Amino acid sequence: MAITRLNNNSISSISALPSGVDVGKVGQLVQTKVTDQSTSSSDSYFDITGFTFNFTPSATTSNVYLNCSISTAVDNHSTHETAIVMKLVRDSTDLQEVVLHSNYGNWIQSNYAFNFYDTAISTTSQVTYKFQAKRILGGQTIKFNSGYSTATNFQATFLSALEILN
């Protein structure tokens, strides 16, 4: 196994990082497990049931790292192509939009890893993060926390927000 060296020292002998290397400290971690199941055939953005959480930064200079595992599914009944477009919103600001998956004539179920580093908070007031989604390309339903058979393929989504102090 290789040893990583900084300033020609092994990791075990370094008591401080070289000047100019800025690392944040963790201020807080907020986590939630979402088990609410929902389905939609909407072609317009809607708030996904349960995919909303509040976060209060402790400093105006804080950043927030969002790490989420999102359970999704697309039901096409072998006749259409369907895709889920999902976006992350902070209060009323759109942060990131992503197409989760698309297929033609198949059932797709996945746990999607979603990561975002929010650097534009600048407040110590509570902010609300939420996920919205819509169906594109026609097709059947999009599902969250639900598999092909709700009774046998129950899923869960995990949402985490990690405050990085600067």
Short mmCIF file of N, CA and C in Angstrom, two decimals:
data_model
loop_
_atom_site.label_atom_id
_atom_site.label_comp_id
_atom_site.label_asym_id
_atom_site.label_seq_id
_atom_site.Cartn_x
_atom_site.Cartn_y
_atom_site.Cartn_z
N MET A 1 0.84 -1.17 0.00
CA MET A 1 0.00 0.00 0.00
C MET A 1 0.89 1.23 0.00
N ALA A 2 0.56 2.20 -0.83
CA ALA A 2 1.34 3.44 -0.93
C ALA A 2 1.03 4.36 0.23
N ILE A 3 2.04 5.12 0.66
CA ILE A 3 1.86 6.11 1.72
C ILE A 3 1.82 7.48 1.07
N THR A 4 0.77 8.23 1.39
CA THR A 4 0.66 9.58 0.87
C THR A 4 1.55 10.49 1.69
N ARG A 5 2.32 11.34 1.04
CA ARG A 5 3.25 12.22 1.73
C ARG A 5 2.92 13.68 1.42
N LEU A 6 2.95 14.51 2.43
CA LEU A 6 2.82 15.95 2.29
C LEU A 6 4.10 16.58 2.82
N ASN A 7 4.72 17.44 2.06
CA ASN A 7 5.99 18.07 2.47
C ASN A 7 7.02 17.02 2.88
N ASN A 8 7.05 15.91 2.15
CA ASN A 8 8.00 14.82 2.40
C ASN A 8 7.84 14.19 3.78
N ASN A 9 6.67 14.29 4.39
CA ASN A 9 6.38 13.65 5.67
C ASN A 9 5.25 12.66 5.48
N SER A 10 5.28 11.57 6.21
CA SER A 10 4.16 10.65 6.15
C SER A 10 2.97 11.26 6.89
N ILE A 11 1.77 10.80 6.59
CA ILE A 11 0.57 11.34 7.21
C ILE A 11 0.67 11.28 8.73
N SER A 12 1.22 10.22 9.28
CA SER A 12 1.27 10.06 10.73
C SER A 12 2.17 11.08 11.42
N SER A 13 3.08 11.71 10.69
CA SER A 13 3.99 12.66 11.34
C SER A 13 3.62 14.12 11.11
N ILE A 14 2.48 14.38 10.47
CA ILE A 14 2.07 15.76 10.21
C ILE A 14 1.15 16.24 11.32
N SER A 15 1.49 17.34 11.93
CA SER A 15 0.63 17.89 12.98
C SER A 15 -0.21 19.03 12.44
N ALA A 16 0.15 19.59 11.28
CA ALA A 16 -0.62 20.67 10.67
C ALA A 16 -0.43 20.61 9.16
N LEU A 17 -1.45 21.00 8.44
CA LEU A 17 -1.34 21.05 6.99
C LEU A 17 -0.52 22.25 6.57
N PRO A 18 0.10 22.18 5.41
CA PRO A 18 0.88 23.33 4.94
C PRO A 18 0.00 24.58 4.82
N SER A 19 0.59 25.75 4.96
CA SER A 19 -0.18 26.99 4.84
C SER A 19 -0.81 27.07 3.46
N GLY A 20 -1.96 27.68 3.42
CA GLY A 20 -2.68 27.81 2.15
C GLY A 20 -3.66 26.68 1.88
N VAL A 21 -3.60 25.60 2.68
CA VAL A 21 -4.55 24.51 2.53
C VAL A 21 -5.68 24.76 3.51
N ASP A 22 -6.85 25.14 2.98
CA ASP A 22 -7.99 25.48 3.82
C ASP A 22 -8.95 24.29 3.86
N VAL A 23 -9.21 23.81 5.05
CA VAL A 23 -10.19 22.75 5.21
C VAL A 23 -11.25 23.22 6.19
N GLY A 24 -12.49 22.93 5.87
CA GLY A 24 -13.59 23.32 6.75
C GLY A 24 -13.76 22.32 7.87
N LYS A 25 -14.49 22.73 8.86
CA LYS A 25 -14.83 21.85 9.97
C LYS A 25 -16.33 21.59 9.91
N VAL A 26 -16.71 20.43 10.37
CA VAL A 26 -18.12 20.07 10.36
C VAL A 26 -18.83 20.81 11.49
N GLY A 27 -19.87 21.55 11.14
CA GLY A 27 -20.67 22.26 12.13
C GLY A 27 -21.80 21.41 12.65
N GLN A 28 -22.54 20.77 11.76
CA GLN A 28 -23.67 19.93 12.15
C GLN A 28 -24.03 19.01 11.00
N LEU A 29 -24.74 17.96 11.36
CA LEU A 29 -25.24 17.01 10.38
C LEU A 29 -26.72 16.81 10.65
N VAL A 30 -27.54 16.99 9.60
CA VAL A 30 -28.98 16.76 9.70
C VAL A 30 -29.32 15.65 8.72
N GLN A 31 -29.96 14.61 9.21
CA GLN A 31 -30.31 13.47 8.38
C GLN A 31 -31.79 13.13 8.54
N THR A 32 -32.36 12.62 7.47
CA THR A 32 -33.74 12.15 7.56
C THR A 32 -33.92 10.95 6.64
N LYS A 33 -34.76 10.04 7.08
CA LYS A 33 -35.14 8.87 6.28
C LYS A 33 -36.58 9.09 5.85
N VAL A 34 -36.82 9.03 4.55
CA VAL A 34 -38.16 9.25 4.01
C VAL A 34 -38.73 7.91 3.57
N THR A 35 -39.88 7.56 4.14
CA THR A 35 -40.53 6.31 3.76
C THR A 35 -41.87 6.54 3.07
N ASP A 36 -42.28 7.81 2.94
CA ASP A 36 -43.52 8.12 2.23
C ASP A 36 -43.42 7.64 0.79
N GLN A 37 -44.43 6.94 0.33
CA GLN A 37 -44.47 6.48 -1.05
C GLN A 37 -45.36 7.41 -1.87
N SER A 38 -44.92 7.73 -3.08
CA SER A 38 -45.74 8.58 -3.93
C SER A 38 -45.53 8.21 -5.39
N THR A 39 -46.55 8.50 -6.19
CA THR A 39 -46.50 8.29 -7.63
C THR A 39 -47.07 9.53 -8.32
N SER A 40 -46.67 9.72 -9.57
CA SER A 40 -47.20 10.85 -10.33
C SER A 40 -47.06 10.60 -11.82
N SER A 41 -47.94 11.19 -12.56
CA SER A 41 -47.86 11.23 -14.02
C SER A 41 -47.79 12.68 -14.49
N SER A 42 -47.39 13.57 -13.58
CA SER A 42 -47.37 15.01 -13.89
C SER A 42 -46.22 15.36 -14.83
N ASP A 43 -46.54 16.19 -15.82
CA ASP A 43 -45.52 16.71 -16.72
C ASP A 43 -45.01 18.07 -16.25
N SER A 44 -45.48 18.54 -15.10
CA SER A 44 -45.04 19.80 -14.48
C SER A 44 -44.38 19.46 -13.15
N TYR A 45 -43.45 20.31 -12.72
CA TYR A 45 -42.77 20.07 -11.45
C TYR A 45 -43.75 20.02 -10.29
N PHE A 46 -43.56 19.08 -9.39
CA PHE A 46 -44.34 18.95 -8.16
C PHE A 46 -43.38 18.64 -7.02
N ASP A 47 -43.77 19.02 -5.80
CA ASP A 47 -42.98 18.68 -4.62
C ASP A 47 -43.15 17.20 -4.34
N ILE A 48 -42.05 16.47 -4.19
CA ILE A 48 -42.12 15.04 -3.90
C ILE A 48 -42.46 14.87 -2.42
N THR A 49 -43.49 14.08 -2.14
CA THR A 49 -43.96 13.87 -0.77
C THR A 49 -42.83 13.43 0.15
N GLY A 50 -42.60 14.21 1.21
CA GLY A 50 -41.61 13.86 2.22
C GLY A 50 -40.19 14.27 1.91
N PHE A 51 -39.93 14.74 0.69
CA PHE A 51 -38.56 15.06 0.29
C PHE A 51 -38.23 16.52 0.57
N THR A 52 -38.60 17.00 1.73
CA THR A 52 -38.36 18.38 2.16
C THR A 52 -37.74 18.34 3.54
N PHE A 53 -36.69 19.13 3.77
CA PHE A 53 -36.14 19.21 5.12
C PHE A 53 -35.58 20.60 5.37
N ASN A 54 -35.62 21.00 6.65
CA ASN A 54 -35.16 22.32 7.06
C ASN A 54 -33.76 22.23 7.63
N PHE A 55 -32.99 23.30 7.44
CA PHE A 55 -31.61 23.35 7.90
C PHE A 55 -31.31 24.78 8.33
N THR A 56 -30.69 24.93 9.49
CA THR A 56 -30.34 26.26 9.99
C THR A 56 -28.82 26.35 10.14
N PRO A 57 -28.14 27.06 9.22
CA PRO A 57 -26.69 27.21 9.32
C PRO A 57 -26.30 27.96 10.59
N SER A 58 -25.14 27.65 11.14
CA SER A 58 -24.69 28.33 12.36
C SER A 58 -23.84 29.56 12.06
N ALA A 59 -23.44 29.74 10.80
CA ALA A 59 -22.64 30.92 10.43
C ALA A 59 -23.00 31.33 9.00
N THR A 60 -22.90 32.61 8.71
CA THR A 60 -23.23 33.10 7.36
C THR A 60 -22.20 32.65 6.33
N THR A 61 -21.03 32.24 6.78
CA THR A 61 -19.98 31.79 5.86
C THR A 61 -20.00 30.28 5.63
N SER A 62 -20.96 29.60 6.23
CA SER A 62 -21.04 28.14 6.10
C SER A 62 -21.45 27.72 4.69
N ASN A 63 -20.99 26.54 4.32
CA ASN A 63 -21.44 25.85 3.12
C ASN A 63 -22.17 24.60 3.57
N VAL A 64 -22.99 24.04 2.69
CA VAL A 64 -23.72 22.82 3.04
C VAL A 64 -23.49 21.78 1.95
N TYR A 65 -23.05 20.59 2.38
CA TYR A 65 -22.88 19.46 1.47
C TYR A 65 -24.10 18.56 1.63
N LEU A 66 -24.84 18.38 0.56
CA LEU A 66 -26.03 17.53 0.56
C LEU A 66 -25.68 16.19 -0.08
N ASN A 67 -25.99 15.14 0.63
CA ASN A 67 -25.72 13.78 0.17
C ASN A 67 -27.01 13.00 0.33
N CYS A 68 -27.56 12.53 -0.78
CA CYS A 68 -28.87 11.89 -0.74
C CYS A 68 -28.85 10.59 -1.52
N SER A 69 -29.60 9.62 -1.05
CA SER A 69 -29.85 8.38 -1.77
C SER A 69 -31.35 8.34 -2.02
N ILE A 70 -31.73 8.50 -3.27
CA ILE A 70 -33.13 8.69 -3.63
C ILE A 70 -33.66 7.46 -4.35
N SER A 71 -34.73 6.89 -3.82
CA SER A 71 -35.34 5.71 -4.39
C SER A 71 -36.40 6.11 -5.43
N THR A 72 -36.18 5.72 -6.67
CA THR A 72 -37.10 6.09 -7.76
C THR A 72 -37.44 4.87 -8.62
N ALA A 73 -38.50 5.02 -9.38
CA ALA A 73 -38.89 3.96 -10.31
C ALA A 73 -39.70 4.57 -11.45
N VAL A 74 -39.62 3.94 -12.61
CA VAL A 74 -40.40 4.35 -13.78
C VAL A 74 -41.18 3.14 -14.27
N ASP A 75 -42.46 3.31 -14.49
CA ASP A 75 -43.35 2.24 -14.95
C ASP A 75 -43.80 2.59 -16.38
N ASN A 76 -43.44 1.75 -17.34
CA ASN A 76 -43.75 2.06 -18.74
C ASN A 76 -44.69 1.09 -19.43
N HIS A 77 -44.99 -0.03 -18.85
CA HIS A 77 -45.90 -1.01 -19.44
C HIS A 77 -45.54 -1.36 -20.89
N SER A 78 -44.28 -1.31 -21.22
CA SER A 78 -43.72 -1.70 -22.51
C SER A 78 -44.25 -0.91 -23.71
N THR A 79 -44.75 0.30 -23.47
CA THR A 79 -45.30 1.05 -24.59
C THR A 79 -44.71 2.44 -24.79
N HIS A 80 -44.02 2.98 -23.81
CA HIS A 80 -43.55 4.35 -23.90
C HIS A 80 -42.16 4.51 -23.31
N GLU A 81 -41.53 5.60 -23.69
CA GLU A 81 -40.30 6.01 -23.04
C GLU A 81 -40.67 7.04 -21.98
N THR A 82 -40.07 6.95 -20.80
CA THR A 82 -40.35 7.89 -19.72
C THR A 82 -39.05 8.23 -19.02
N ALA A 83 -38.94 9.44 -18.55
CA ALA A 83 -37.77 9.85 -17.76
C ALA A 83 -38.26 10.71 -16.60
N ILE A 84 -37.49 10.68 -15.52
CA ILE A 84 -37.76 11.53 -14.37
C ILE A 84 -36.76 12.67 -14.40
N VAL A 85 -37.26 13.89 -14.37
CA VAL A 85 -36.39 15.04 -14.20
C VAL A 85 -36.63 15.52 -12.78
N MET A 86 -35.56 15.64 -12.03
CA MET A 86 -35.68 16.04 -10.64
C MET A 86 -34.79 17.24 -10.40
N LYS A 87 -35.24 18.15 -9.52
CA LYS A 87 -34.40 19.29 -9.18
C LYS A 87 -34.39 19.52 -7.68
N LEU A 88 -33.27 20.03 -7.22
CA LEU A 88 -33.09 20.42 -5.83
C LEU A 88 -33.35 21.91 -5.73
N VAL A 89 -34.15 22.31 -4.74
CA VAL A 89 -34.51 23.72 -4.54
C VAL A 89 -34.17 24.10 -3.10
N ARG A 90 -33.54 25.28 -2.93
CA ARG A 90 -33.36 25.85 -1.60
C ARG A 90 -34.27 27.04 -1.51
N ASP A 91 -35.24 27.01 -0.60
CA ASP A 91 -36.28 28.03 -0.50
C ASP A 91 -36.92 28.18 -1.89
N SER A 92 -36.71 29.27 -2.60
CA SER A 92 -37.30 29.40 -3.94
C SER A 92 -36.23 29.39 -5.03
N THR A 93 -34.98 29.03 -4.68
CA THR A 93 -33.87 29.04 -5.63
C THR A 93 -33.60 27.64 -6.16
N ASP A 94 -33.68 27.46 -7.48
CA ASP A 94 -33.33 26.19 -8.11
C ASP A 94 -31.82 26.01 -8.03
N LEU A 95 -31.37 24.86 -7.52
CA LEU A 95 -29.94 24.62 -7.35
C LEU A 95 -29.37 23.68 -8.41
N GLN A 96 -30.04 22.57 -8.66
CA GLN A 96 -29.52 21.60 -9.62
C GLN A 96 -30.66 20.79 -10.18
N GLU A 97 -30.57 20.49 -11.47
CA GLU A 97 -31.58 19.68 -12.15
C GLU A 97 -30.87 18.51 -12.80
N VAL A 98 -31.49 17.35 -12.74
CA VAL A 98 -30.86 16.15 -13.28
C VAL A 98 -31.93 15.20 -13.83
N VAL A 99 -31.62 14.51 -14.92
CA VAL A 99 -32.49 13.46 -15.44
C VAL A 99 -32.04 12.17 -14.78
N LEU A 100 -32.96 11.53 -14.06
CA LEU A 100 -32.58 10.35 -13.29
C LEU A 100 -32.45 9.10 -14.14
N HIS A 101 -33.45 8.81 -14.96
CA HIS A 101 -33.32 7.66 -15.85
C HIS A 101 -34.41 7.68 -16.91
N SER A 102 -34.14 6.98 -17.96
CA SER A 102 -35.06 6.92 -19.08
C SER A 102 -35.03 5.50 -19.64
N ASN A 103 -36.13 5.05 -20.15
CA ASN A 103 -36.14 3.72 -20.76
C ASN A 103 -37.30 3.61 -21.74
N TYR A 104 -37.31 2.52 -22.48
CA TYR A 104 -38.41 2.25 -23.39
C TYR A 104 -38.85 0.82 -23.18
N GLY A 105 -40.08 0.67 -22.74
CA GLY A 105 -40.66 -0.66 -22.64
C GLY A 105 -40.20 -1.50 -21.47
N ASN A 106 -39.62 -0.90 -20.46
CA ASN A 106 -39.16 -1.67 -19.31
C ASN A 106 -39.51 -0.96 -18.02
N TRP A 107 -39.43 -1.72 -16.94
CA TRP A 107 -39.58 -1.19 -15.60
C TRP A 107 -38.17 -0.91 -15.09
N ILE A 108 -37.94 0.28 -14.56
CA ILE A 108 -36.63 0.60 -13.98
C ILE A 108 -36.84 1.07 -12.55
N GLN A 109 -36.04 0.53 -11.65
CA GLN A 109 -36.05 0.94 -10.25
C GLN A 109 -34.61 1.16 -9.83
N SER A 110 -34.33 2.27 -9.13
CA SER A 110 -32.96 2.52 -8.71
C SER A 110 -32.91 3.37 -7.45
N ASN A 111 -31.78 3.30 -6.79
CA ASN A 111 -31.44 4.22 -5.72
C ASN A 111 -30.39 5.15 -6.29
N TYR A 112 -30.76 6.39 -6.47
CA TYR A 112 -29.92 7.36 -7.15
C TYR A 112 -29.12 8.17 -6.13
N ALA A 113 -27.81 8.23 -6.29
CA ALA A 113 -26.96 9.04 -5.41
C ALA A 113 -26.95 10.48 -5.93
N PHE A 114 -27.36 11.40 -5.10
CA PHE A 114 -27.45 12.81 -5.48
C PHE A 114 -26.60 13.60 -4.50
N ASN A 115 -25.61 14.34 -5.00
CA ASN A 115 -24.72 15.14 -4.17
C ASN A 115 -24.68 16.57 -4.69
N PHE A 116 -24.66 17.52 -3.77
CA PHE A 116 -24.58 18.93 -4.15
C PHE A 116 -23.88 19.70 -3.05
N TYR A 117 -22.97 20.60 -3.42
CA TYR A 117 -22.25 21.43 -2.46
C TYR A 117 -22.78 22.86 -2.59
N ASP A 118 -23.56 23.30 -1.61
CA ASP A 118 -24.22 24.60 -1.64
C ASP A 118 -23.33 25.65 -0.99
N THR A 119 -22.85 26.58 -1.79
CA THR A 119 -21.90 27.59 -1.30
C THR A 119 -22.52 28.98 -1.21
N ALA A 120 -23.79 29.11 -1.48
CA ALA A 120 -24.40 30.45 -1.58
C ALA A 120 -25.49 30.68 -0.54
N ILE A 121 -25.31 30.19 0.68
CA ILE A 121 -26.36 30.31 1.68
C ILE A 121 -26.38 31.69 2.32
N SER A 122 -25.26 32.12 2.92
CA SER A 122 -25.09 33.47 3.49
C SER A 122 -26.19 33.88 4.47
N THR A 123 -26.59 32.97 5.34
CA THR A 123 -27.60 33.29 6.35
C THR A 123 -27.44 32.38 7.55
N THR A 124 -27.98 32.81 8.67
CA THR A 124 -28.10 31.93 9.84
C THR A 124 -29.58 31.65 10.12
N SER A 125 -30.42 32.03 9.18
CA SER A 125 -31.86 31.73 9.28
C SER A 125 -32.12 30.36 8.67
N GLN A 126 -33.21 29.77 9.07
CA GLN A 126 -33.58 28.46 8.54
C GLN A 126 -33.79 28.52 7.03
N VAL A 127 -33.24 27.53 6.32
CA VAL A 127 -33.50 27.37 4.90
C VAL A 127 -34.22 26.03 4.71
N THR A 128 -34.98 25.93 3.64
CA THR A 128 -35.71 24.70 3.34
C THR A 128 -35.19 24.14 2.02
N TYR A 129 -34.72 22.92 2.09
CA TYR A 129 -34.33 22.19 0.88
C TYR A 129 -35.47 21.25 0.53
N LYS A 130 -35.75 21.15 -0.77
CA LYS A 130 -36.77 20.20 -1.20
C LYS A 130 -36.42 19.70 -2.59
N PHE A 131 -36.97 18.54 -2.89
CA PHE A 131 -36.82 17.96 -4.22
C PHE A 131 -38.16 18.04 -4.93
N GLN A 132 -38.09 18.43 -6.20
CA GLN A 132 -39.26 18.44 -7.07
C GLN A 132 -38.96 17.54 -8.25
N ALA A 133 -40.01 17.04 -8.88
CA ALA A 133 -39.83 16.15 -10.02
C ALA A 133 -40.93 16.36 -11.04
N LYS A 134 -40.67 15.89 -12.24
CA LYS A 134 -41.70 15.84 -13.28
C LYS A 134 -41.36 14.70 -14.22
N ARG A 135 -42.38 14.25 -14.90
CA ARG A 135 -42.23 13.22 -15.92
C ARG A 135 -42.01 13.90 -17.26
N ILE A 136 -41.12 13.37 -18.05
CA ILE A 136 -40.97 13.88 -19.42
C ILE A 136 -41.05 12.71 -20.39
N LEU A 137 -41.28 12.99 -21.63
CA LEU A 137 -41.36 12.01 -22.72
C LEU A 137 -42.63 11.17 -22.69
N GLY A 138 -43.64 11.60 -21.93
CA GLY A 138 -44.88 10.84 -21.88
C GLY A 138 -44.72 9.61 -21.01
N GLY A 139 -45.24 8.49 -21.44
CA GLY A 139 -45.10 7.27 -20.68
C GLY A 139 -46.08 7.17 -19.52
N GLN A 140 -45.76 6.30 -18.60
CA GLN A 140 -46.66 6.00 -17.49
C GLN A 140 -46.28 6.80 -16.25
N THR A 141 -46.23 6.15 -15.12
CA THR A 141 -46.01 6.83 -13.85
C THR A 141 -44.54 6.83 -13.44
N ILE A 142 -44.20 7.83 -12.63
CA ILE A 142 -42.91 7.84 -11.93
C ILE A 142 -43.23 7.63 -10.46
N LYS A 143 -42.34 6.92 -9.78
CA LYS A 143 -42.62 6.53 -8.39
C LYS A 143 -41.43 6.87 -7.51
N PHE A 144 -41.72 7.13 -6.25
CA PHE A 144 -40.69 7.40 -5.25
C PHE A 144 -40.94 6.50 -4.05
N ASN A 145 -39.89 5.83 -3.59
CA ASN A 145 -39.94 4.90 -2.45
C ASN A 145 -40.91 3.75 -2.69
N SER A 146 -41.08 3.38 -3.93
CA SER A 146 -42.01 2.30 -4.27
C SER A 146 -41.44 1.54 -5.45
N GLY A 147 -41.43 0.24 -5.34
CA GLY A 147 -40.95 -0.58 -6.44
C GLY A 147 -42.09 -1.02 -7.34
N TYR A 148 -41.80 -2.03 -8.15
CA TYR A 148 -42.80 -2.54 -9.10
C TYR A 148 -44.05 -3.00 -8.36
N SER A 149 -43.83 -3.72 -7.29
CA SER A 149 -44.95 -4.13 -6.44
C SER A 149 -44.73 -3.46 -5.09
N THR A 150 -45.59 -2.53 -4.74
CA THR A 150 -45.44 -1.76 -3.50
C THR A 150 -45.29 -2.67 -2.29
N ALA A 151 -46.02 -3.74 -2.25
CA ALA A 151 -45.99 -4.62 -1.08
C ALA A 151 -44.67 -5.36 -0.92
N THR A 152 -44.02 -5.70 -2.03
CA THR A 152 -42.82 -6.53 -1.94
C THR A 152 -41.52 -5.77 -2.17
N ASN A 153 -41.58 -4.56 -2.70
CA ASN A 153 -40.35 -3.83 -3.02
C ASN A 153 -40.32 -2.45 -2.38
N PHE A 154 -40.71 -2.37 -1.13
CA PHE A 154 -40.71 -1.09 -0.44
C PHE A 154 -39.29 -0.55 -0.36
N GLN A 155 -39.15 0.73 -0.63
CA GLN A 155 -37.85 1.39 -0.63
C GLN A 155 -37.88 2.58 0.33
N ALA A 156 -36.71 3.16 0.58
CA ALA A 156 -36.62 4.37 1.40
C ALA A 156 -35.59 5.30 0.78
N THR A 157 -35.75 6.59 1.05
CA THR A 157 -34.83 7.62 0.60
C THR A 157 -34.15 8.22 1.83
N PHE A 158 -32.87 8.53 1.71
CA PHE A 158 -32.11 9.12 2.80
C PHE A 158 -31.58 10.47 2.36
N LEU A 159 -31.82 11.50 3.16
CA LEU A 159 -31.38 12.86 2.87
C LEU A 159 -30.46 13.33 4.00
N SER A 160 -29.27 13.84 3.65
CA SER A 160 -28.31 14.32 4.64
C SER A 160 -27.79 15.68 4.24
N ALA A 161 -27.66 16.56 5.22
CA ALA A 161 -27.06 17.88 5.01
C ALA A 161 -25.95 18.06 6.03
N LEU A 162 -24.75 18.32 5.55
CA LEU A 162 -23.57 18.47 6.39
C LEU A 162 -23.08 19.91 6.29
N GLU A 163 -23.09 20.63 7.41
CA GLU A 163 -22.63 22.01 7.42
C GLU A 163 -21.10 22.03 7.49
N ILE A 164 -20.50 22.76 6.57
CA ILE A 164 -19.04 22.93 6.56
C ILE A 164 -18.74 24.36 6.98
N LEU A 165 -18.07 24.51 8.11
CA LEU A 165 -17.71 25.85 8.63
C LEU A 165 -16.44 26.32 7.94
N ASN A 166 -16.40 27.58 7.56
CA ASN A 166 -15.20 28.14 6.92
C ASN A 166 -14.49 29.07 7.86
#
